[in-house]
Short mmCIF file of N, CA and C in Angstrom, two decimals:
data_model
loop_
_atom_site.label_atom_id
_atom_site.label_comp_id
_atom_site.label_asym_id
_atom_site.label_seq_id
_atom_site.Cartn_x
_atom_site.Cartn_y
_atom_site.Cartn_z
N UNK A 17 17.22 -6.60 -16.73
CA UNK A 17 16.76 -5.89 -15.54
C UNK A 17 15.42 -6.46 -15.10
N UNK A 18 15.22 -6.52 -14.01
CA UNK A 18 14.51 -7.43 -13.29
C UNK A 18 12.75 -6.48 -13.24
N UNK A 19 11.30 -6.85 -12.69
CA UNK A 19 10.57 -6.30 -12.97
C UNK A 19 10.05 -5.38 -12.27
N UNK A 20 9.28 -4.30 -11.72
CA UNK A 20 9.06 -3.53 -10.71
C UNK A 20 7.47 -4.16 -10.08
N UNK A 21 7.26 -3.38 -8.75
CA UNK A 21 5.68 -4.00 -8.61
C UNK A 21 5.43 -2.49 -7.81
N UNK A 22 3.96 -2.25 -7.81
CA UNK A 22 3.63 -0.96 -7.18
C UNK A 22 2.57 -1.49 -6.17
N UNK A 23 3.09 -1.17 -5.10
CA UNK A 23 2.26 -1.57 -3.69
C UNK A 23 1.07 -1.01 -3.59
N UNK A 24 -0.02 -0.80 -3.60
CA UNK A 24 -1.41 -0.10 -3.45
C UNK A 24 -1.31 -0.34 -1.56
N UNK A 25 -1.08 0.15 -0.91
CA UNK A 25 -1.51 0.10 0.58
C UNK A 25 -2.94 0.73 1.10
N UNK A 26 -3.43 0.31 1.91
CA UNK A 26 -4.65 0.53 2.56
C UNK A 26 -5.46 1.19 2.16
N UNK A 27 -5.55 1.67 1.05
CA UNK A 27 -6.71 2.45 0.41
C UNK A 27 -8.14 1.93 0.15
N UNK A 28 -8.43 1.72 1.41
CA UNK A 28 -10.00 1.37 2.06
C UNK A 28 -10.79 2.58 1.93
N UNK A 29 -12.04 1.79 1.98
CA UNK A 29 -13.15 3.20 2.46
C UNK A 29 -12.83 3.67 4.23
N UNK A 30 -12.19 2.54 4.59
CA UNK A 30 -12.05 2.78 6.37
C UNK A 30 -11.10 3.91 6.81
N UNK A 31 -9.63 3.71 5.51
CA UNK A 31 -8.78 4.36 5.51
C UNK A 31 -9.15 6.05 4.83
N UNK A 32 -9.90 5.51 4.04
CA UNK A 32 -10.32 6.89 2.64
C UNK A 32 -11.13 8.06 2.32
N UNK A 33 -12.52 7.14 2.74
CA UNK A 33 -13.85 7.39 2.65
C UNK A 33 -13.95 8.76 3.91
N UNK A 34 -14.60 9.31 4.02
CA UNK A 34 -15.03 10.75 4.59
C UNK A 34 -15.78 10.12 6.11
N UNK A 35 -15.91 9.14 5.93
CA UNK A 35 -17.17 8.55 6.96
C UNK A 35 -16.11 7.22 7.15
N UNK A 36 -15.42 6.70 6.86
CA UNK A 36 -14.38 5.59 7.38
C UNK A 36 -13.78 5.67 8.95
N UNK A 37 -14.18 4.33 9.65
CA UNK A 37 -13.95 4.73 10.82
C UNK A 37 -12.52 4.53 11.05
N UNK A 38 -11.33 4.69 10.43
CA UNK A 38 -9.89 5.23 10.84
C UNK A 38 -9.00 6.22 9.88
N UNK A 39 -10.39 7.28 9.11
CA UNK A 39 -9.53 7.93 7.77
C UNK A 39 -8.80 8.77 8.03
N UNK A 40 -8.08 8.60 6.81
CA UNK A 40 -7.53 9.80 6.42
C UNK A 40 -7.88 11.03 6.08
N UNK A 41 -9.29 10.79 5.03
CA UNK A 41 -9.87 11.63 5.03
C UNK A 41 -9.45 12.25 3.64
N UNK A 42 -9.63 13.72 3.18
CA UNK A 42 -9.32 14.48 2.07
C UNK A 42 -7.73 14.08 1.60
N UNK A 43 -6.97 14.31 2.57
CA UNK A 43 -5.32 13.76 1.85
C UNK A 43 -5.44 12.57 1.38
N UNK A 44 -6.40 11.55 1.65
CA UNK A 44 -5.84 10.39 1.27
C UNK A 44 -6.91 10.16 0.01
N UNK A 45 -7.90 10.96 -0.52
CA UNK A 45 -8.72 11.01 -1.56
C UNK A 45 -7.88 11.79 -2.69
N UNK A 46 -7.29 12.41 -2.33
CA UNK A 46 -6.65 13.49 -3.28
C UNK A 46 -5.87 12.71 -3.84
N UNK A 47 -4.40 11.19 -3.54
CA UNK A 47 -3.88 11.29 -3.99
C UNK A 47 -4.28 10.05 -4.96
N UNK A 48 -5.71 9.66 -4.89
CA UNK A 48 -6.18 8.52 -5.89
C UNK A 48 -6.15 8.94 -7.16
N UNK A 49 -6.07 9.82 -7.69
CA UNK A 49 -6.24 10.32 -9.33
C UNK A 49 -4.73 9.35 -9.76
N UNK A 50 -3.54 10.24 -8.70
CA UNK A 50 -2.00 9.82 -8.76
C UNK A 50 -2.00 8.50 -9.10
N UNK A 51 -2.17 7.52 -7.89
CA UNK A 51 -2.30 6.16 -7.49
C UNK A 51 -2.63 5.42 -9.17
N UNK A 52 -4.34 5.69 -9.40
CA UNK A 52 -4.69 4.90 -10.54
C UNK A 52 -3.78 4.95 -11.89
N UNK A 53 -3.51 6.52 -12.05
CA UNK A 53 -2.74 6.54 -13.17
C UNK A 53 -1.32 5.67 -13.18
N UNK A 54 -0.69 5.64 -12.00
CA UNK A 54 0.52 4.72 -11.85
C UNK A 54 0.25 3.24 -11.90
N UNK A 55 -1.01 3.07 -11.10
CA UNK A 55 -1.04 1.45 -11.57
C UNK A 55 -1.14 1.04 -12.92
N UNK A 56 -2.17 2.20 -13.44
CA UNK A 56 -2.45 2.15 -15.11
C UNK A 56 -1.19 2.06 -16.31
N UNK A 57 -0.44 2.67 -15.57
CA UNK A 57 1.21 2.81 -16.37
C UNK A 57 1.91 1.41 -15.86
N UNK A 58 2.19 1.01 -14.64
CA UNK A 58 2.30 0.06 -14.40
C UNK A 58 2.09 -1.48 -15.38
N UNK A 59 1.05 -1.38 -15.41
CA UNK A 59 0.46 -2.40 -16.41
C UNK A 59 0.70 -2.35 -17.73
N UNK A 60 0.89 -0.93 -18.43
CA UNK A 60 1.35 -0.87 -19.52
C UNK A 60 2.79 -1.56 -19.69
N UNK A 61 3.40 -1.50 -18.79
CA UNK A 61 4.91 -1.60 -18.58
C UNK A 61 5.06 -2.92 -18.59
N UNK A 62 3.96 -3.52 -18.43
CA UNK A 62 3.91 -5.13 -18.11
C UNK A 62 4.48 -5.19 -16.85
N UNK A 63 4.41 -4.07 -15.76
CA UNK A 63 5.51 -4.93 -14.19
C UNK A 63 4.01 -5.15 -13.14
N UNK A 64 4.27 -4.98 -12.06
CA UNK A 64 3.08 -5.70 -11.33
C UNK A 64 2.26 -4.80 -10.10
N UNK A 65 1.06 -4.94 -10.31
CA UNK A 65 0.32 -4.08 -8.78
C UNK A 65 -0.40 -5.05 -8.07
N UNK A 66 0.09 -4.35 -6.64
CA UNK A 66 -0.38 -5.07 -5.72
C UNK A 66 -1.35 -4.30 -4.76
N UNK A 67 -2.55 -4.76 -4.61
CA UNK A 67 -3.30 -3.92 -3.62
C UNK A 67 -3.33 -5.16 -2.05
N UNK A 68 -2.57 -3.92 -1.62
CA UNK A 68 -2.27 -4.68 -0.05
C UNK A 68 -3.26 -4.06 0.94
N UNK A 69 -3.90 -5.13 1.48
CA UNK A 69 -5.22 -4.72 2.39
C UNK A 69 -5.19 -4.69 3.77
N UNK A 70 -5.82 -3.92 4.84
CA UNK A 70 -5.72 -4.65 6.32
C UNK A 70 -7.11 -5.89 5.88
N UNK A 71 -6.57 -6.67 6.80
CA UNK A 71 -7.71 -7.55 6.68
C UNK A 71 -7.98 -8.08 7.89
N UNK A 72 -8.75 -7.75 9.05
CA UNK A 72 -9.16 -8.10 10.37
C UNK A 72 -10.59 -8.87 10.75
N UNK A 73 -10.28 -9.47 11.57
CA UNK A 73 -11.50 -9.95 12.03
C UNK A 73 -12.17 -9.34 12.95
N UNK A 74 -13.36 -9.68 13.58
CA UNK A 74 -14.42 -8.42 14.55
C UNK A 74 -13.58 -8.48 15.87
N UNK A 75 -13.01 -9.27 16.03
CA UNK A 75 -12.46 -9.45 17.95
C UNK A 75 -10.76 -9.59 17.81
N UNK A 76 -10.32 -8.44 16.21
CA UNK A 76 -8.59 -8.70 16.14
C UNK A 76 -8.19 -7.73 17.25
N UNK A 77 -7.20 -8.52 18.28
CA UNK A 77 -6.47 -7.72 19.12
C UNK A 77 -6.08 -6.27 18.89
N UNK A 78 -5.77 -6.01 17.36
CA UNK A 78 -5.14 -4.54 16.75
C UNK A 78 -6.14 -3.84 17.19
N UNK A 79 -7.48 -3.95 17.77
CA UNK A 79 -8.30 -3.07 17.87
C UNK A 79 -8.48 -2.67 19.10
N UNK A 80 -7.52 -3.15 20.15
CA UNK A 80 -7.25 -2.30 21.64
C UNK A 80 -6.32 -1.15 20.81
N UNK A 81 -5.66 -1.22 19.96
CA UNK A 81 -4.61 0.16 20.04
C UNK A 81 -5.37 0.83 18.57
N UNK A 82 -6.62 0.75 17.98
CA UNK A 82 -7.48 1.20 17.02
C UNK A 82 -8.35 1.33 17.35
N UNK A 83 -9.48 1.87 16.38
CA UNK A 83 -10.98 1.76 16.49
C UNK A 83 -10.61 0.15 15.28
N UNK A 84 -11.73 -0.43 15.36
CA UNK A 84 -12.42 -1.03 14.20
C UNK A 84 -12.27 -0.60 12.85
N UNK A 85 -11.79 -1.59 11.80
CA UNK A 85 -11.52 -0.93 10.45
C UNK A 85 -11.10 -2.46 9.39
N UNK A 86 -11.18 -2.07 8.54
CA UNK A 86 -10.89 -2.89 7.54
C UNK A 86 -11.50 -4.70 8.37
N UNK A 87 -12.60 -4.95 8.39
CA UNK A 87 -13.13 -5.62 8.92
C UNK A 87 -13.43 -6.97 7.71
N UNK A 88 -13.06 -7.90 7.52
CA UNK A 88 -12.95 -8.64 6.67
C UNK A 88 -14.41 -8.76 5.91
N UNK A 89 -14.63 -8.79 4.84
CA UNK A 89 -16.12 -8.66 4.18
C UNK A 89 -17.39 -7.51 4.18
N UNK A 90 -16.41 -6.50 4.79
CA UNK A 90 -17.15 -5.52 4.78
C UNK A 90 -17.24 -3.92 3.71
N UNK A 91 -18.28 -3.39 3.75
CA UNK A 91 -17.79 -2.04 2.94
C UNK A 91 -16.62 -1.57 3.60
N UNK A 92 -16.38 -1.24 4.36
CA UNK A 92 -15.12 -0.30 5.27
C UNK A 92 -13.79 -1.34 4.61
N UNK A 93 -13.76 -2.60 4.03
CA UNK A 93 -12.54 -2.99 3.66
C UNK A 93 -12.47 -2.75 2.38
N UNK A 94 -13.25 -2.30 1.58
CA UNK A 94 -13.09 -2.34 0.19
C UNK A 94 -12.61 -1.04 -0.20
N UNK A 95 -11.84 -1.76 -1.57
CA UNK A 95 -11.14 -0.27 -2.02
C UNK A 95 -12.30 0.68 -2.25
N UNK A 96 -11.03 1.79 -2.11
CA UNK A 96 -11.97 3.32 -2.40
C UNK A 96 -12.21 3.81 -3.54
N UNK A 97 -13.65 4.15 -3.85
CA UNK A 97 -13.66 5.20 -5.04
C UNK A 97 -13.52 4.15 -6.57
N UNK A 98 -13.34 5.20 -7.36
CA UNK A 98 -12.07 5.09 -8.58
C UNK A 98 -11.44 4.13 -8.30
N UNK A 99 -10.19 3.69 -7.31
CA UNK A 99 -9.24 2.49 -7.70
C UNK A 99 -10.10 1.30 -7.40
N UNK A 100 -11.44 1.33 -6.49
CA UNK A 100 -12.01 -0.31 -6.59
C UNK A 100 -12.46 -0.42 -8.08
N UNK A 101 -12.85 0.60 -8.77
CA UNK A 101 -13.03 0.43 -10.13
C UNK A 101 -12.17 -0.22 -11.19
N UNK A 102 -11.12 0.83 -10.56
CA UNK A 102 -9.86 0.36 -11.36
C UNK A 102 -9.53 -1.31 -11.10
N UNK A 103 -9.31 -1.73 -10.22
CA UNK A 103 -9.18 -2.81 -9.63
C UNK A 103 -10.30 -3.90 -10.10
N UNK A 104 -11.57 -3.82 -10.22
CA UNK A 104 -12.54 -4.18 -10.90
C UNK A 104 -12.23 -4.76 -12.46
N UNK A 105 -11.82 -3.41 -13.25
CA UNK A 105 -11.61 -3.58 -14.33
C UNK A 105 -9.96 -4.70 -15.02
N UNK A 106 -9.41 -4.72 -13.58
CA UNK A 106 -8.08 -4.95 -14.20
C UNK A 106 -7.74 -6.54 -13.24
N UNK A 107 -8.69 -6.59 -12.42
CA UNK A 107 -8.28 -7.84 -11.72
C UNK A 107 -7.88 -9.16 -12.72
N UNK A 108 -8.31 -9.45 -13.63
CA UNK A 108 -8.08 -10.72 -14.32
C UNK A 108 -7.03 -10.67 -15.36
N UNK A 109 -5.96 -9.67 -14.69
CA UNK A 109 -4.93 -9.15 -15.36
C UNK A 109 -3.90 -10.58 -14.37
N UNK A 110 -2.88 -11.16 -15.08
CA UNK A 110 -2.08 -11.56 -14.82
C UNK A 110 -1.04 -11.26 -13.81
N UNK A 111 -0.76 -9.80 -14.04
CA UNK A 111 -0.20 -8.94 -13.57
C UNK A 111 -0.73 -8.19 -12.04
N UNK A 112 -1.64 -8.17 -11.76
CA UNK A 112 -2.27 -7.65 -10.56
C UNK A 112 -2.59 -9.00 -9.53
N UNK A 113 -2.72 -8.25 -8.35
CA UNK A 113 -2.92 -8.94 -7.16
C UNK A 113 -3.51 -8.50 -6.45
N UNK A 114 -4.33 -9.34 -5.33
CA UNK A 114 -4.84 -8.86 -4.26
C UNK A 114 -4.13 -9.72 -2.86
N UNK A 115 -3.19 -8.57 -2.09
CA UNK A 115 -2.50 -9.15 -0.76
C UNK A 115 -3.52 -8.70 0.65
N UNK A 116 -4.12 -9.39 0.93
CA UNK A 116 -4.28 -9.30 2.07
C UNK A 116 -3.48 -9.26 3.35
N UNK A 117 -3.46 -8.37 4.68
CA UNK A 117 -2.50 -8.39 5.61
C UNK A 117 -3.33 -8.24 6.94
N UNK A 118 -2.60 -9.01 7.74
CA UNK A 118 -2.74 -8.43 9.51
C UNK A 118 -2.46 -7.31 10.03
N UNK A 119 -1.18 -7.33 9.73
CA UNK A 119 0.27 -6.43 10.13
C UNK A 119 0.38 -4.76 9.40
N UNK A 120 1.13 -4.45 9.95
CA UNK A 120 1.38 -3.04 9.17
C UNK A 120 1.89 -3.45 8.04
N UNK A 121 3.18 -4.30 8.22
CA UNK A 121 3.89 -4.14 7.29
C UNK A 121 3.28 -5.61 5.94
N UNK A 122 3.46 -4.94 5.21
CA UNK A 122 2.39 -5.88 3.98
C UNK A 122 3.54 -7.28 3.42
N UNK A 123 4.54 -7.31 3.92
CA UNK A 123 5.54 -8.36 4.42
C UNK A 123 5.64 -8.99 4.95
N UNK A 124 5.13 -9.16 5.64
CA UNK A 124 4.87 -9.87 7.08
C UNK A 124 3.73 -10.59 7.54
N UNK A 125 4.09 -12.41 7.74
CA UNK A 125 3.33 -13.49 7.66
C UNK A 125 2.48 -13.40 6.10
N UNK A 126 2.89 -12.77 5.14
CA UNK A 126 2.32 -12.92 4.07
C UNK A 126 3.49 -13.68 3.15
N UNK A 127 2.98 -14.18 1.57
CA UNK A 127 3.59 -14.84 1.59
C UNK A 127 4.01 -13.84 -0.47
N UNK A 128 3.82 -12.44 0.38
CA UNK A 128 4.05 -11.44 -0.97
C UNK A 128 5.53 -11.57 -1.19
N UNK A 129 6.54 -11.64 -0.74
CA UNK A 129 7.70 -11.74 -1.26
C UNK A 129 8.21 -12.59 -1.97
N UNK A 130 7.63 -14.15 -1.70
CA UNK A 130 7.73 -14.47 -2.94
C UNK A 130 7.05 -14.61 -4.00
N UNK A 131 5.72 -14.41 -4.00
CA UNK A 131 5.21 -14.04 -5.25
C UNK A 131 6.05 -12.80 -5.88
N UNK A 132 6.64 -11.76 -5.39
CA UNK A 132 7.13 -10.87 -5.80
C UNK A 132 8.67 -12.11 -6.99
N UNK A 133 9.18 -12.49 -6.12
CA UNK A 133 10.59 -12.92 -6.80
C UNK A 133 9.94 -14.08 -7.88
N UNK A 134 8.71 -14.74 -7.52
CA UNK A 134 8.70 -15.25 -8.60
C UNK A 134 7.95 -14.90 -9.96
N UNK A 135 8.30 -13.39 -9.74
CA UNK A 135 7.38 -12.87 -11.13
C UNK A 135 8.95 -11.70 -11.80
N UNK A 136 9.89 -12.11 -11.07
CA UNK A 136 10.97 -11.50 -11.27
C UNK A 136 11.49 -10.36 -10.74
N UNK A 137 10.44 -9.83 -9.59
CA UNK A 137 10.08 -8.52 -9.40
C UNK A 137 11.56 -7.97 -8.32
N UNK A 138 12.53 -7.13 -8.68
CA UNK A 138 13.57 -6.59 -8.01
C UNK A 138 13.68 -4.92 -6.93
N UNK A 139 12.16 -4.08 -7.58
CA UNK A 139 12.09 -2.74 -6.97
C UNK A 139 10.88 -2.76 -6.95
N UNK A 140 10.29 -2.23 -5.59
CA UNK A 140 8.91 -2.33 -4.66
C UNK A 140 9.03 -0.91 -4.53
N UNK A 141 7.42 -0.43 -5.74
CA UNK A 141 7.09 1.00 -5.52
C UNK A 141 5.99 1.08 -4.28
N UNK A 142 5.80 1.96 -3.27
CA UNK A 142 4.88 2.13 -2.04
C UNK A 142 3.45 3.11 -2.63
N UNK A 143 2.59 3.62 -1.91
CA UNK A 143 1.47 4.17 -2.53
C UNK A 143 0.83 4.27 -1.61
N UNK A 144 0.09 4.79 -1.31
CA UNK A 144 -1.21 4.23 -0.05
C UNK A 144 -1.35 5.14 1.38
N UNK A 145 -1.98 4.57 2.08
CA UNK A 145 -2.14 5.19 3.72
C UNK A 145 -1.33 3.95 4.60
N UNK A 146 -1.20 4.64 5.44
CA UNK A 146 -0.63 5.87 6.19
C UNK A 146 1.27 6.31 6.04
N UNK A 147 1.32 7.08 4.90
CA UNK A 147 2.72 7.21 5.29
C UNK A 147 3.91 6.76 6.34
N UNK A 148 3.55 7.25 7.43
CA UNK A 148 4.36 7.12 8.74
C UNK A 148 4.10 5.86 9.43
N UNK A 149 3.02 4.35 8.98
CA UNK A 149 2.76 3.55 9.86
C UNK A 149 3.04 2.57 8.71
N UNK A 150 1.73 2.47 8.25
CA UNK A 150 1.93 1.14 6.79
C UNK A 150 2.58 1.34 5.80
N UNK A 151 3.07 2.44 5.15
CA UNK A 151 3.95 2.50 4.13
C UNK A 151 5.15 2.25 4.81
N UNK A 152 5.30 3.50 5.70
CA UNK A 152 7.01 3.35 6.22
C UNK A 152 7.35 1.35 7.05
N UNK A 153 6.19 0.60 7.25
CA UNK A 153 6.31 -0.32 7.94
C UNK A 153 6.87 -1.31 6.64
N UNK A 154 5.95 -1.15 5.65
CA UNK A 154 5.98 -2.00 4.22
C UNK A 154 7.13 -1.62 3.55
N UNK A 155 7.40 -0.57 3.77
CA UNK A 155 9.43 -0.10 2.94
C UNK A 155 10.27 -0.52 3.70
N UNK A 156 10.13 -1.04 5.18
CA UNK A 156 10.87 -1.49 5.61
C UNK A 156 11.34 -3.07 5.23
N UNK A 157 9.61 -3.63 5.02
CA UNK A 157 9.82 -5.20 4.63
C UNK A 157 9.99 -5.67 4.12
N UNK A 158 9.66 -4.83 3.02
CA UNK A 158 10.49 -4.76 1.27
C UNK A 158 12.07 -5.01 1.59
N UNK A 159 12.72 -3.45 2.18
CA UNK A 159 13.86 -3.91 2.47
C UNK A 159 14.50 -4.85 3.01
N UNK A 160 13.79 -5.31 4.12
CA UNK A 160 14.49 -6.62 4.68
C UNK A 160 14.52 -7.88 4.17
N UNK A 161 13.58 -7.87 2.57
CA UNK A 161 13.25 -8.98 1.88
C UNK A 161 14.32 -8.81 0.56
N UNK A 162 15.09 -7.67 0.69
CA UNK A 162 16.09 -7.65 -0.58
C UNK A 162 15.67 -6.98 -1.45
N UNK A 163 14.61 -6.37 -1.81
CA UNK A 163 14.10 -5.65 -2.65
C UNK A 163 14.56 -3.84 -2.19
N UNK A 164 14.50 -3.59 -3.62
CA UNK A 164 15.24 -2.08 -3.81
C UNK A 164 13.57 -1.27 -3.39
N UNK A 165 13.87 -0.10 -2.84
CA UNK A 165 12.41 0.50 -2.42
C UNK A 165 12.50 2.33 -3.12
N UNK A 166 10.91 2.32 -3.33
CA UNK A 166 10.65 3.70 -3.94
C UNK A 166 9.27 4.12 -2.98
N UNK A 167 9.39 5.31 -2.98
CA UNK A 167 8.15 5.74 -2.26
C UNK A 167 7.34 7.00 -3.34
N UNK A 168 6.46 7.26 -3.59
CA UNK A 168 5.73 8.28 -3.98
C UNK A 168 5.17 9.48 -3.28
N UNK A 169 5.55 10.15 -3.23
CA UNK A 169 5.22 11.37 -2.36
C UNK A 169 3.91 11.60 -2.66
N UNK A 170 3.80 11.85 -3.49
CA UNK A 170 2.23 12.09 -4.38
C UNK A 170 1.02 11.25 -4.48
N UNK A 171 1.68 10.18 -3.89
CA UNK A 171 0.81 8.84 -3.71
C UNK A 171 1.40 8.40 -2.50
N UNK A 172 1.08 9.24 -1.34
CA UNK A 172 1.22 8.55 0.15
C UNK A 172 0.44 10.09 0.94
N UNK A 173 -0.02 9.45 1.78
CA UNK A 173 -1.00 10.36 3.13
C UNK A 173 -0.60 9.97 4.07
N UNK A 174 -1.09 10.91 5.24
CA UNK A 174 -1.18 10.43 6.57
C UNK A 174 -2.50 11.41 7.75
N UNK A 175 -2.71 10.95 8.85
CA UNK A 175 -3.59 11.67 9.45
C UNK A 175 -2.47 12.17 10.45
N UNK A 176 -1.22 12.42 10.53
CA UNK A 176 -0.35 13.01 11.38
C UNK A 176 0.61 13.94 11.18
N UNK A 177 1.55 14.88 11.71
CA UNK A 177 2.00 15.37 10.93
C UNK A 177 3.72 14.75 10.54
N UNK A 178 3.72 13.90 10.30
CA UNK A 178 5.08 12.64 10.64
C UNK A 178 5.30 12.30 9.13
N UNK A 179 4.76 12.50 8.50
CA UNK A 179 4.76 12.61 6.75
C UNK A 179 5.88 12.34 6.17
N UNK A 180 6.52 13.76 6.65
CA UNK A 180 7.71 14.47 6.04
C UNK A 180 8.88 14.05 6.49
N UNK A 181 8.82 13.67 7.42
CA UNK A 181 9.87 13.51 8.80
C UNK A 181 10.03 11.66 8.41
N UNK A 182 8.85 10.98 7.70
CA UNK A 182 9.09 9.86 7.10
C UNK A 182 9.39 9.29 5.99
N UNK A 183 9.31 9.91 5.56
CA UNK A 183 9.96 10.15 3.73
C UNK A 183 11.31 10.02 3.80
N UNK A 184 11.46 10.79 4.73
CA UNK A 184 13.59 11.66 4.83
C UNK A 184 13.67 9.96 5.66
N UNK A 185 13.20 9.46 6.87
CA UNK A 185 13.74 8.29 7.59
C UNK A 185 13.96 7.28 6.63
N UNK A 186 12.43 7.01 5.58
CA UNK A 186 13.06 5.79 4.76
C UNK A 186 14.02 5.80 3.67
N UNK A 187 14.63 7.17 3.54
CA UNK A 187 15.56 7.69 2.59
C UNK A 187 16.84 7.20 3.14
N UNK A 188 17.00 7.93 4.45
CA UNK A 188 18.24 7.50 5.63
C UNK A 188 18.22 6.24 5.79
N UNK A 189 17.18 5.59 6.30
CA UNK A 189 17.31 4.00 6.51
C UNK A 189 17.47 2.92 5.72
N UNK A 190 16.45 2.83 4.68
CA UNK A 190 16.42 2.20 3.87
C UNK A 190 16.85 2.15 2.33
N UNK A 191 17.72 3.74 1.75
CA UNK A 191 18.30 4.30 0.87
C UNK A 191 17.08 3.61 -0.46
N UNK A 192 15.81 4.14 0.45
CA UNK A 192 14.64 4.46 -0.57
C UNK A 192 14.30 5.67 -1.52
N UNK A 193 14.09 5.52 -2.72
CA UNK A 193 14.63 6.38 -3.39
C UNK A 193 12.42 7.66 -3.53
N UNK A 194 12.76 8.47 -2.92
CA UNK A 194 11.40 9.49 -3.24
C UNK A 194 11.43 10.11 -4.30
N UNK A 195 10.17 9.73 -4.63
CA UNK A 195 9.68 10.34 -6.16
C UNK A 195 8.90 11.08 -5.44
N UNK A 196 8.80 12.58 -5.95
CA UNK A 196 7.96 13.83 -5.80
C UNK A 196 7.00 14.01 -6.28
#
């Protein structure tokens, strides 16, 4: 049986932080306790984490339909809290990664899918902000890349109320399997 990888999505200070200029805010702080402990198990397991980032420049087009955020080299791009720690402590792990992205979907013009297949990796766990935009965008790309998809309820936020209503779509669409 082939290996798993757990997606870390956007969990910026931009996305996270109380003062981040596109957060989430309290939902998306709450579910970092979740998050670390899964990457932490993760690693025990020997399968793979990936912290997938926005990564923009000061004049990226995405920022007519945004404010400003995840700004390449800045505090507002760096992980939040606890998991930059975590991430700190575990980067020179074999097993971990850092994906940088444009796009919503953390698939796209990146070149994570095949690092994924060439570490054996067959089921893409999700995690992160925003439920309804970058996760549901990244379970999609997973899927379209052949990979089996899981989402974490417990480890996904959003600033909308489209949450719920996205969980059930990537269930229907993508016969992604939700963990509670």
């Amino acid at each position: 049986m082939g290996k798993e990888a757990l997606l870390i999505v956007d969990m910026s200070n931009d996305f996270v932080a109380d003062e981040g200029t596109l957060t989430v805010g309290k939902p998306a702080q709450k579910i970092v306790p979740y998050i670390q402990e899964l990457a932490t198990r993760f690693l025990a397991e020997e399968n793979v984490v990936v912290v997938s980032m926005d990564a923009h420049h000061p004049n990226d087009s995405h920022f007519e339909l945004w404010p400003p955020h995840n700004i390449i080299g800045t505090k507002g791009q760096e992980l939040y809290g606890d998991l930059n720690e975590w991430f700190q402590d575990n980067n020179g792990n074999k097993n971990v990664m850092y994906m940088p992205k444009t796009n919503y979907n953390a698939f796209f013009k990146t070149d994570l899918a095949e690092k994924l297949r060439k570490l054996e990796v067959e089921k893409v766990h999700v995690v992160g902000v925003t439920t309804d935009i970058c996760d549901f965008l990244t379970v999609s790309g997973a899927d379209a890349e052949g990979f089996k998809t899981v989402i974490h309820k417990q480890g996904a936020a959003t600033f909308t109320d489209l949450g719920e209503t996205m969980l059930n779509h990537m269930k229907r669409c993508f016969h992604t399997e939700v963990i509670d």
